[in-house]
Coordinates of C-alpha atoms and ligand atoms in Angstrom, one line a residue:
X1 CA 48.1 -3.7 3.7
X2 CA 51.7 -4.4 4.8
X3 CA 52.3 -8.1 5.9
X4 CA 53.5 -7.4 9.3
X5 CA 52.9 -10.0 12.4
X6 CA 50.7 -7.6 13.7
X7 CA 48.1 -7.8 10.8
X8 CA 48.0 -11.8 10.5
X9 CA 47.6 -12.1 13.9
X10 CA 44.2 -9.3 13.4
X11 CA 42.9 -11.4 10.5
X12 CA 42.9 -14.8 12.2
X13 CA 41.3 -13.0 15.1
X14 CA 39.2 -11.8 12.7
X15 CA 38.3 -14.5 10.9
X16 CA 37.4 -16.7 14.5
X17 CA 35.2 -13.9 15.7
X18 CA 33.3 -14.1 12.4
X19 CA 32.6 -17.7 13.3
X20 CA 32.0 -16.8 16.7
X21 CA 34.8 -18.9 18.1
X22 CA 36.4 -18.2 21.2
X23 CA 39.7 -18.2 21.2
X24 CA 39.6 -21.7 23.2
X25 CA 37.8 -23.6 20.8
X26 CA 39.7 -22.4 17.7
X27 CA 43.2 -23.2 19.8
X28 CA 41.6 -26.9 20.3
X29 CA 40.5 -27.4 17.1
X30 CA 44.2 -26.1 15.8
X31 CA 45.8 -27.9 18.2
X32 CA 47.4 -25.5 19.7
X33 CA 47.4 -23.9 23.5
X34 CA 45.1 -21.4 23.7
X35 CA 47.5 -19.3 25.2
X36 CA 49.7 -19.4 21.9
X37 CA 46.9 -18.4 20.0
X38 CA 46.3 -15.6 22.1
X39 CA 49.9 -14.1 21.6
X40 CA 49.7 -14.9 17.7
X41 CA 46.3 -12.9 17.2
X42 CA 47.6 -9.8 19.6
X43 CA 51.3 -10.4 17.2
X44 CA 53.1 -11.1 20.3
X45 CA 54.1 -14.5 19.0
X46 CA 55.0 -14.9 15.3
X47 CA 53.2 -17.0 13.4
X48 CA 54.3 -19.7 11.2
X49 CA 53.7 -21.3 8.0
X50 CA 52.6 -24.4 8.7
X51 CA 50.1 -22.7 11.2
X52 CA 49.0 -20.1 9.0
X53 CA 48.4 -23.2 6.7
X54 CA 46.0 -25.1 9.1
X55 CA 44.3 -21.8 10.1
X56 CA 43.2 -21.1 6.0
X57 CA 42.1 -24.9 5.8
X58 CA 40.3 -24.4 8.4
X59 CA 38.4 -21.6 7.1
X60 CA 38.1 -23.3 4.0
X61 CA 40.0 -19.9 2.6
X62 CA 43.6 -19.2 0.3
X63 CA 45.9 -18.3 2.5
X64 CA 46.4 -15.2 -0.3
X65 CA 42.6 -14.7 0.3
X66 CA 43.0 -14.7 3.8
X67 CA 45.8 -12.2 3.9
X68 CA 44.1 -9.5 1.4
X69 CA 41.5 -9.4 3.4
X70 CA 40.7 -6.2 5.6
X71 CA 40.6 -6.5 9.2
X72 CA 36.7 -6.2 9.4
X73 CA 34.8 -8.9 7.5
X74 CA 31.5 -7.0 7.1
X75 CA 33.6 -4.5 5.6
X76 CA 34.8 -6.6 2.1
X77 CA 32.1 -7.5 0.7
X78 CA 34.3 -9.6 -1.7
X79 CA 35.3 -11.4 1.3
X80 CA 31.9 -11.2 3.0
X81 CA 30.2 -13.8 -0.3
X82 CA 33.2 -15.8 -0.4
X83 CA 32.9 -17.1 3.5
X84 CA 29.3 -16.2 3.4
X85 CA 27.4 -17.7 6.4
X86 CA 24.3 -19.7 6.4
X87 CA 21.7 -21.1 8.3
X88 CA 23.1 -24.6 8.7
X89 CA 26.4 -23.3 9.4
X90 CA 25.3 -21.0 12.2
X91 CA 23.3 -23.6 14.5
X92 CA 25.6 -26.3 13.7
X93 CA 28.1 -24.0 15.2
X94 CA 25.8 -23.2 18.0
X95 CA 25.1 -27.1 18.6
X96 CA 28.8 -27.5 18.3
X97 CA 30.5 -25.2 21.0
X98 CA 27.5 -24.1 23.3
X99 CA 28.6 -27.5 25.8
X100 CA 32.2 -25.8 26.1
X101 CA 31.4 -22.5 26.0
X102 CA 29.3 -22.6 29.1
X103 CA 32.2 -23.8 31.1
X104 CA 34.1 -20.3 30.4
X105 CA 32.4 -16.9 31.8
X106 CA 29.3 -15.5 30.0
X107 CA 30.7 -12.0 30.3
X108 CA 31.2 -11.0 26.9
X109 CA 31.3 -13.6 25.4
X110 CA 31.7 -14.7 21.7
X111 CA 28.8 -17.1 21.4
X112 CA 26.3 -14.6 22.9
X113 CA 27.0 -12.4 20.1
X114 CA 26.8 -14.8 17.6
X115 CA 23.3 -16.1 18.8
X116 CA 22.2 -12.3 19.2
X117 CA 23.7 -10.7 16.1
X118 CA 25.2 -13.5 13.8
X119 CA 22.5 -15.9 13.4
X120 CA 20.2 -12.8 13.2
X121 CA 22.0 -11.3 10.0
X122 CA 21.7 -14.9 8.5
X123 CA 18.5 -15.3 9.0
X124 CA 17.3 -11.6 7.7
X125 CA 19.3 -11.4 4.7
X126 CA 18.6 -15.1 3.4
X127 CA 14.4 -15.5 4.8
X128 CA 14.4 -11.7 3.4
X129 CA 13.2 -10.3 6.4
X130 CA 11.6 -6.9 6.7
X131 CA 13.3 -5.4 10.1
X132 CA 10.8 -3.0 10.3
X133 CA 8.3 -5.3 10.6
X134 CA 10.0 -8.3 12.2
X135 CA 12.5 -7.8 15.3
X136 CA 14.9 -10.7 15.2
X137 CA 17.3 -11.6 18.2
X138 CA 18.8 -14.3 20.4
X139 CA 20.4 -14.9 23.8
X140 CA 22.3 -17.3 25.6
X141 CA 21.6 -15.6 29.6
X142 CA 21.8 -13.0 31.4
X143 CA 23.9 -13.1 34.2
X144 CA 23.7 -16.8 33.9
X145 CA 24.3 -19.3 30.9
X146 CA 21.1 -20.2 29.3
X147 CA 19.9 -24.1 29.8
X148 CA 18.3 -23.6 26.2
X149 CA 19.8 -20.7 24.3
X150 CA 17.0 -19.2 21.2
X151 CA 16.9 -17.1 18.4
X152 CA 13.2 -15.7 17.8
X153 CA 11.4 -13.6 15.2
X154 CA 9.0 -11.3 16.4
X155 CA 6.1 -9.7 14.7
X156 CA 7.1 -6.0 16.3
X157 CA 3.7 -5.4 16.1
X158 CA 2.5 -8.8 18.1
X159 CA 5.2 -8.8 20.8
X160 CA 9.1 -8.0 20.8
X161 CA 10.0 -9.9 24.0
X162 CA 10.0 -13.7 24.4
X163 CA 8.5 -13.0 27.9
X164 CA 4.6 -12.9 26.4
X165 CA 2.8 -13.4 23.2
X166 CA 3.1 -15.5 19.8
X167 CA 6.8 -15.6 18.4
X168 CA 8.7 -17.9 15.8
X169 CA 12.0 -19.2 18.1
X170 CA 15.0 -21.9 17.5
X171 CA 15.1 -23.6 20.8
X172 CA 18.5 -25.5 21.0
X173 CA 17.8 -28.8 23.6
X174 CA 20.0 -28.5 26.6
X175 CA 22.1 -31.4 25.7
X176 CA 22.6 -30.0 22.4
X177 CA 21.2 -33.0 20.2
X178 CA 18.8 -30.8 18.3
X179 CA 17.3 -27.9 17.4
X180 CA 13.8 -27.2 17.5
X181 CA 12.0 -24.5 15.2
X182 CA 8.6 -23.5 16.8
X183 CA 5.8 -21.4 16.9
X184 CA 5.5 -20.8 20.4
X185 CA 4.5 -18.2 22.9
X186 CA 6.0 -16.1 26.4
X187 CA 5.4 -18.5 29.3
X188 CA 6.4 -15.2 31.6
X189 CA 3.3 -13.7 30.7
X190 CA 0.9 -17.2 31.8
X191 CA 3.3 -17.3 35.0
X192 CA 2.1 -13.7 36.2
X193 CA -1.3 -14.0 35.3
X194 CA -2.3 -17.5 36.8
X195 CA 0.8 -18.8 39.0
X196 CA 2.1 -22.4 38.4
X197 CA -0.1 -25.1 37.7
X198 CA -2.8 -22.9 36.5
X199 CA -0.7 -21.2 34.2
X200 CA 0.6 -24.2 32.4
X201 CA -2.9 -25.3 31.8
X202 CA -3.7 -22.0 30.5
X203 CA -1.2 -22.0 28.1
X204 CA -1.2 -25.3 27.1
X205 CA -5.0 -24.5 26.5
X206 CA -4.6 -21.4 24.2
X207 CA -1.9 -23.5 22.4
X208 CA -4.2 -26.2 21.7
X209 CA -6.7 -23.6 20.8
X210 CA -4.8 -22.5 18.0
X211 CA -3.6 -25.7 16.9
X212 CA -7.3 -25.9 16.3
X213 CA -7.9 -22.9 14.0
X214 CA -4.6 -22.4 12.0
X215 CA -5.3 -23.3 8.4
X216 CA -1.7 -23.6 7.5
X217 CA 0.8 -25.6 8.7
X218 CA 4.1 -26.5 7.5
X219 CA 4.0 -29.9 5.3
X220 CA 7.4 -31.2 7.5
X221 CA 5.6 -29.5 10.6
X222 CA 3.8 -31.3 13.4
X223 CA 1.7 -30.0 16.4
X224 CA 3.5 -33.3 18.5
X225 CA 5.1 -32.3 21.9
X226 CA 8.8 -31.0 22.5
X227 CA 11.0 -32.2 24.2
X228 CA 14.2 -30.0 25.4
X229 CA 15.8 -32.5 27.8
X230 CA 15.8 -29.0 30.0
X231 CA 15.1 -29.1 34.0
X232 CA 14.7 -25.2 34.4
X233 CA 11.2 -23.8 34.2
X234 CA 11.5 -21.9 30.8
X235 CA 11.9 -25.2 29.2
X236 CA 9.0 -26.5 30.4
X237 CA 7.3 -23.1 29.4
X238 CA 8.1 -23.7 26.2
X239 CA 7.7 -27.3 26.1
X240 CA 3.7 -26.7 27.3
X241 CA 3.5 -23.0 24.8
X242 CA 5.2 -24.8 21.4
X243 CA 1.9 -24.7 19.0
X244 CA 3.5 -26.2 15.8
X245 CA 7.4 -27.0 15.0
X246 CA 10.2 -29.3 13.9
X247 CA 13.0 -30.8 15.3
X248 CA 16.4 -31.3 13.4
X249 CA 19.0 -33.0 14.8
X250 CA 22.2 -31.8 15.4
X251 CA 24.3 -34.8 13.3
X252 CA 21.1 -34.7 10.7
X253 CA 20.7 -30.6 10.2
X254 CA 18.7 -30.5 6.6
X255 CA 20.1 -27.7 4.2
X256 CA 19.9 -24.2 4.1
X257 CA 17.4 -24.1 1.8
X258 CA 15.3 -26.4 3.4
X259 CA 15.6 -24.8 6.9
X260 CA 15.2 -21.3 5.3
X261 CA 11.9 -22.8 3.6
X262 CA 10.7 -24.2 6.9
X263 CA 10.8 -20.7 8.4
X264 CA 9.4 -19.3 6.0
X265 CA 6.4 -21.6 5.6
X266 CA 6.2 -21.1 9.7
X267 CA 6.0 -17.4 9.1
X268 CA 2.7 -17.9 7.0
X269 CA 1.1 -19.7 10.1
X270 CA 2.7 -16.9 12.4
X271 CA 1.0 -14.4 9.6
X272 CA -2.6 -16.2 10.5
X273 CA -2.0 -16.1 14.4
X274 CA -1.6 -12.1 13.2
X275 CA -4.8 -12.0 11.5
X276 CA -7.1 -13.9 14.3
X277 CA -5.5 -11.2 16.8
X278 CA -6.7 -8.4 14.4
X279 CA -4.8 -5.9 16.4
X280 CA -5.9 -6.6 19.9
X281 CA -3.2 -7.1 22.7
X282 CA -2.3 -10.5 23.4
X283 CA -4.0 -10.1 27.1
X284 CA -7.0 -9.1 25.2
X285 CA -6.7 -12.0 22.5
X286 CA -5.8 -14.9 25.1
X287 CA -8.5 -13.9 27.1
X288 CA -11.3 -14.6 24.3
X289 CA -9.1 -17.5 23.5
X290 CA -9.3 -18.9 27.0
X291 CA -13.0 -18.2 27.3
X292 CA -14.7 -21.4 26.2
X293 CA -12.0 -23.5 28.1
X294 CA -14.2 -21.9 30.8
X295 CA -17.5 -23.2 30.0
X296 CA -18.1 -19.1 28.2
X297 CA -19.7 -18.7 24.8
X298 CA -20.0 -15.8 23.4
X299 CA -23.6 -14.0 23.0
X300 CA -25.2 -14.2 19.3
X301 CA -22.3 -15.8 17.9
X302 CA -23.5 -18.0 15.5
X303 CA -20.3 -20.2 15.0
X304 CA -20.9 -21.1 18.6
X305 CA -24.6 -20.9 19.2
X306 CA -24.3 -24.8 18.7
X307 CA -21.6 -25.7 20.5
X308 CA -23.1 -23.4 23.6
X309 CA -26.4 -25.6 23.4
X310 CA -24.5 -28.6 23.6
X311 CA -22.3 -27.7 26.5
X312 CA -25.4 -26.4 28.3
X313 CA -26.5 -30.0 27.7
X314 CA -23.0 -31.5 29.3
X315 CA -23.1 -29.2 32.3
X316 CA -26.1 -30.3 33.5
X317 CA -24.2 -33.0 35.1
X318 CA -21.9 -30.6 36.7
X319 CA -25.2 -28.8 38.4
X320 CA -26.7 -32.2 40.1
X321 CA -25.0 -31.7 43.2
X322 CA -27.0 -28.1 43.7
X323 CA -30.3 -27.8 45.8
X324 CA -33.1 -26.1 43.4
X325 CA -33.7 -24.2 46.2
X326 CA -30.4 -22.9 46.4
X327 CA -30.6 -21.8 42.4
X328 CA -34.1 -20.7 43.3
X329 CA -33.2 -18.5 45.7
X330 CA -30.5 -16.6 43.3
X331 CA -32.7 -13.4 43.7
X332 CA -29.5 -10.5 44.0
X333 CA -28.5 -8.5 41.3
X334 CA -25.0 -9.5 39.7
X335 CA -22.8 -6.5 38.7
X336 CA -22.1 -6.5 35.2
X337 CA -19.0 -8.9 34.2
X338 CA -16.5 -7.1 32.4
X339 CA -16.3 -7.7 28.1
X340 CA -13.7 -9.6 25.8
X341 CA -12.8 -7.7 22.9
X342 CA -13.5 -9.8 19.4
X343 CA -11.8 -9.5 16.6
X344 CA -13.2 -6.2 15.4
X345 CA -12.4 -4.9 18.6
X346 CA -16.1 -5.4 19.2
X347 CA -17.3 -5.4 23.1
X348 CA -18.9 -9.0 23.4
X349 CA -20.0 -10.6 26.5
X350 CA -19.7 -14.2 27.5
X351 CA -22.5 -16.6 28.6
X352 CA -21.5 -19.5 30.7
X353 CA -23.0 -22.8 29.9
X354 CA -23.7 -23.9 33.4
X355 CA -26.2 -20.8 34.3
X356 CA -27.8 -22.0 31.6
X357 CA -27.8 -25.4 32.1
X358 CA -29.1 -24.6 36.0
X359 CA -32.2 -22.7 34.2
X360 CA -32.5 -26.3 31.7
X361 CA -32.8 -27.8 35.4
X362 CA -35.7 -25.1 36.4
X363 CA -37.8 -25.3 33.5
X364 CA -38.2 -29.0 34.3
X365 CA -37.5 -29.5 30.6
X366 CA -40.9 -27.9 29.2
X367 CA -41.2 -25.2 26.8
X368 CA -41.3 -22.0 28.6
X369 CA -44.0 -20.8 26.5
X370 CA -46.3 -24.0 26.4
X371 CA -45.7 -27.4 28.3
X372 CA -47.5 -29.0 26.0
X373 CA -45.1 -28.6 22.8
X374 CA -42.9 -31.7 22.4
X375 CA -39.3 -32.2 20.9
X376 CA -37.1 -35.4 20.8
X377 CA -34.7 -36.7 23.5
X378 CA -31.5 -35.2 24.3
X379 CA -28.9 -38.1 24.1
X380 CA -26.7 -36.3 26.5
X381 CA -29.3 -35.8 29.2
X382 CA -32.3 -38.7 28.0
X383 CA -34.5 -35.9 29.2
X384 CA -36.4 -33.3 26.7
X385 CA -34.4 -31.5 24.3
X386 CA -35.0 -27.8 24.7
X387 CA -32.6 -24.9 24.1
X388 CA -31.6 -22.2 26.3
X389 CA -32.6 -18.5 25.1
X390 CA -31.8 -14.8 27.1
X391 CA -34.7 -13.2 27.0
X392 CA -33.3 -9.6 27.1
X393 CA -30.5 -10.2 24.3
X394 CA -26.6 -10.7 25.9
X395 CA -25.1 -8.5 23.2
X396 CA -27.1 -5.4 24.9
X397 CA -25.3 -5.9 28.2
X398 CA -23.6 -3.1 27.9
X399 CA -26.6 -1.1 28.4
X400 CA -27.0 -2.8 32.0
X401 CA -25.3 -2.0 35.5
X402 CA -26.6 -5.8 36.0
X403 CA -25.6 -8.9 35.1
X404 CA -27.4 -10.3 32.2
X405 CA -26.3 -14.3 32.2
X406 CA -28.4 -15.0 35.1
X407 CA -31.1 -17.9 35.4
X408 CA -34.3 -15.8 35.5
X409 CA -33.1 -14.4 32.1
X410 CA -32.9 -18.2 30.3
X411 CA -36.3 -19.6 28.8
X412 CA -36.2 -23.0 27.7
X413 CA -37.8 -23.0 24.5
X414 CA -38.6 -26.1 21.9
X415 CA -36.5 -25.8 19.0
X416 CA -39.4 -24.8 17.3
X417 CA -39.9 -21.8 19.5
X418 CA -36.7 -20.9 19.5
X419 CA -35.8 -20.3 16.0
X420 CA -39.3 -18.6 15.8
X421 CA -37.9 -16.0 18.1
X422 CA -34.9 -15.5 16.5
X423 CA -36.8 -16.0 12.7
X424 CA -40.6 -15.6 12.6
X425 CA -42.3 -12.7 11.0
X426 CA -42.7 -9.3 13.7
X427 CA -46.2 -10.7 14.3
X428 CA -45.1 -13.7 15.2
X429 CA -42.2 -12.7 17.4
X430 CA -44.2 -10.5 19.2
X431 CA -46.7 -13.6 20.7
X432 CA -44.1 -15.5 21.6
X433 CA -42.1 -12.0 23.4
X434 CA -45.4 -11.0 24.8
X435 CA -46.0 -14.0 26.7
X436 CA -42.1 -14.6 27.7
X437 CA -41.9 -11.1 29.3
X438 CA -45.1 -10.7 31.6
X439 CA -44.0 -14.5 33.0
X440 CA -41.0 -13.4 34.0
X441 CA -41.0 -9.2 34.6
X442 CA -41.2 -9.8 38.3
X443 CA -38.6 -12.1 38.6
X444 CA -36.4 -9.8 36.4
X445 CA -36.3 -7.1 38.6
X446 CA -35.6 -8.7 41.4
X447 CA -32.1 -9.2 40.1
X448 CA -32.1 -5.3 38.7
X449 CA -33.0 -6.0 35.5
X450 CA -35.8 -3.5 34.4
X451 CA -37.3 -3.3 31.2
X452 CA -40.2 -2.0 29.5
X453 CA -42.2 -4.4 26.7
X454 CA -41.8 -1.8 23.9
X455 CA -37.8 -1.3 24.8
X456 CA -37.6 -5.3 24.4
X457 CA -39.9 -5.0 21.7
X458 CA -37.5 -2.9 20.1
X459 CA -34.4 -4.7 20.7
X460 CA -35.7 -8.0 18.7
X461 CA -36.4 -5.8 15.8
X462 CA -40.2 -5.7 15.8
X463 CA -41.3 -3.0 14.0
X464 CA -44.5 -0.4 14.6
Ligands
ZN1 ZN1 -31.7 -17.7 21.2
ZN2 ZN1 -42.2 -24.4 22.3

């Protein structure tokens, strides 16, 4: 290539747009007018030695280097290693220039492609990210500069917008101190579905939820609150969504090793959020996350037969303020509630612990199938400790146009009963069943629910 003004002034252009400088931030650093540099890259100003000088120091380049080199970076590979990007380098310069660069227009500009493309190409090549399985992208506004600009990494087949569902993101803070890396999640998506104040609590709720069940987190990674020094509402969305992170700060940025190990440790935890969805959409996964925040346990679940029993226990308190005789009179059929999907795509239906804890309230804490047996003292209630029991199984609500979860359904049983119903020989199942059923047929079907003895029979299992 011919030396010719022309062709310096292309590869200093092209050497500032590979660092995502705009022409008014390389001119200051220079120290020249922008207006100079403009003419130099475009060759309508020549451009001296001494300049050409400051311009290869500051690329850290030859200036021989910098003058073999074609006009498209990505093009010379040769070229492409020797000024070789990498993470540090990219949200340094991010950290570094996004203050200015919001005072000129967004239009087109350089930093919005380096956040979108060149921070992207970083962080493929050196995390080794499969793009076929992880969408990676950025932005800095639309229409409007960004009060925190991000880069996120999607799993394409989680989400592939920052507007709902689980995603890995770098959230610069608005004042440019820091950087956050996080494992956060759309706030867009809690916004529609619940409005304000109810939607932060919802998604502060499914964030704490998995803070709970992840089994990996990052060793320099804590589940402490963000702050982005933002006043817009996407940074408080992320601020209540962030689930597990880091913050590095902008005059402290560890290595690129480090932050390339950090992401990829985060990505493991990302992974497991993966595996609890098990391929349900996030609507369908935050909504069995969300269900226990609502007093909801799931039918026959063993993991949370416990903790169901114990918050029937706690909601008694919450049912003090009801007449009996408005629970007794509960005599309507309910139509049935819709399902949550599990993780095995699964229908399951949801019990709510103050229905049953109304029915605790009924039974006048005796044994629904003798008064006489006894049992210790519930600490929570210093009454009687019984447990709460459907008598037509919940998992076979699908089978009903009627609600299941209802009162007349719940038998408070001894713990003794109780796990005899759920564990005793056919024989002595069927006593216990027998007795359950004829007490309360009439008041089943007054709610809609009708069943035979041999069908219920059937659905515990007894055989013959
Ligand atoms: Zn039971
Ligand atoms: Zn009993």
């Amino acid at each position: 290539m011919a030396i010719t003004r022309e062709s310096v002034g292309t590869v200093i252009r092209s050497y500032r747009e590979s660092r995502g400088l705009t022409l008014r931030s390389l001119a200051e650093k220079l120290d020249v007018p922008f207006t100079s540099l403009s003419k130099m890259e475009s060759g309508d100003q020549k451009v001296d030695s001494t300049f050409l000088v400051s311009v290869a120091d500051y690329f850290d380049v030859s200036i021989d280097t910098m003058l073999n080199r074609t006009t498209n970076p990505v093009e010379n590979e040769h070229h492409k290693k020797e000024n070789k990007l990498d993470i540090q380098a990219t949200l340094k310069h991010v950290l570094d220039t996004y203050q200015e660069a919001k005072y000129e227009m967004l239009k087109d500009h350089e930093i919005g492609n380096y956040v979108r493309n060149v921070i992207k190409d970083v962080l493929v090549e050196d995390a080794d990210l499969d793009e076929h399985r992880f969408f990676v992208t950025g932005s800095v506004g639309q229409g409007r500069w960004a009060e925190i600009p991000w880069v996120s990494i999607f799993i394409r087949d989680i989400t592939t917008t920052a507007t709902s569902g689980y995603y890995i993101v770098y959230l610069f803070k608005a004042d440019m101190s820091g950087v956050y890396i996080s494992l956060n999640q759309g706030w867009t998506y809690f916004l529609r579905k619940y409005m304000g104040k109810l939607g932060r609590e919802k998604i502060q709720a499914t964030a704490n939820i998995i803070q709970r069940k992840l089994n990996t987190v990052p060793a320099n990674m804590t589940t402490a609150e963000i702050n982005l020094e933002g006043r817009g509402d996407l940074a408080k969305g992320y601020e209540n969504g962030h689930i597990i992170g880091r913050l590095y700060e902008a005059d402290n940025l560890p290595s690129s090793t480090e932050l390339i190990n950090d992401l990829k440790e985060l990505l493991t935890s990302y992974k497991e959020i993966e595996y609890m969805m098990g391929g349900r959409s996030v609507d369908e996964f935050n909504d069995y996350l969300l269900l226990s925040e609502d007093g909801h346990y799931l039918e026959e679940d063993l993991e949370q037969e416990e903790v169901y029993q114990d918050n029937v226990q706690l909601a008694l308190d919450s049912t003090l303020d009801e007449t009996e005789e408005a629970i007794e009179a509960d005599n309507e059929s309910l139509p049935r509630p819709d399902p949550v999907l599990d993780r095995s795509r699964r229908q399951r239906w949801p019990r709510d612990a103050r229905v049953a804890a109304r029915a605790l309230r009924l039974s006048k804490y005796k044994c629904a199938l003798d008064e006489s047996h006894t049992s210790f003292t519930s600490k929570v209630t210093g009454k009687r400790y019984l447990e709460m029991h459907h008598l037509v199984p919940m998992k076979y609500q699908g089978e009903f146009d009627v609600k299941l979860d209802r009162e007349a359904q719940l038998l408070a049983l001894c713990p003794t009963c109780h796990r005899q119903i759920h564990h005793g020989t056919d024989d002595e199942k069927e006593i216990i069943l027998r007795k359950l059923f004829y007490d309360r047929r009439d008041r089943l079907e007054a709610i809609g629910i009708e069943i035979g003895f041999k069908e219920l029979r059937n659905m515990y299992g007894i055989k013959g």
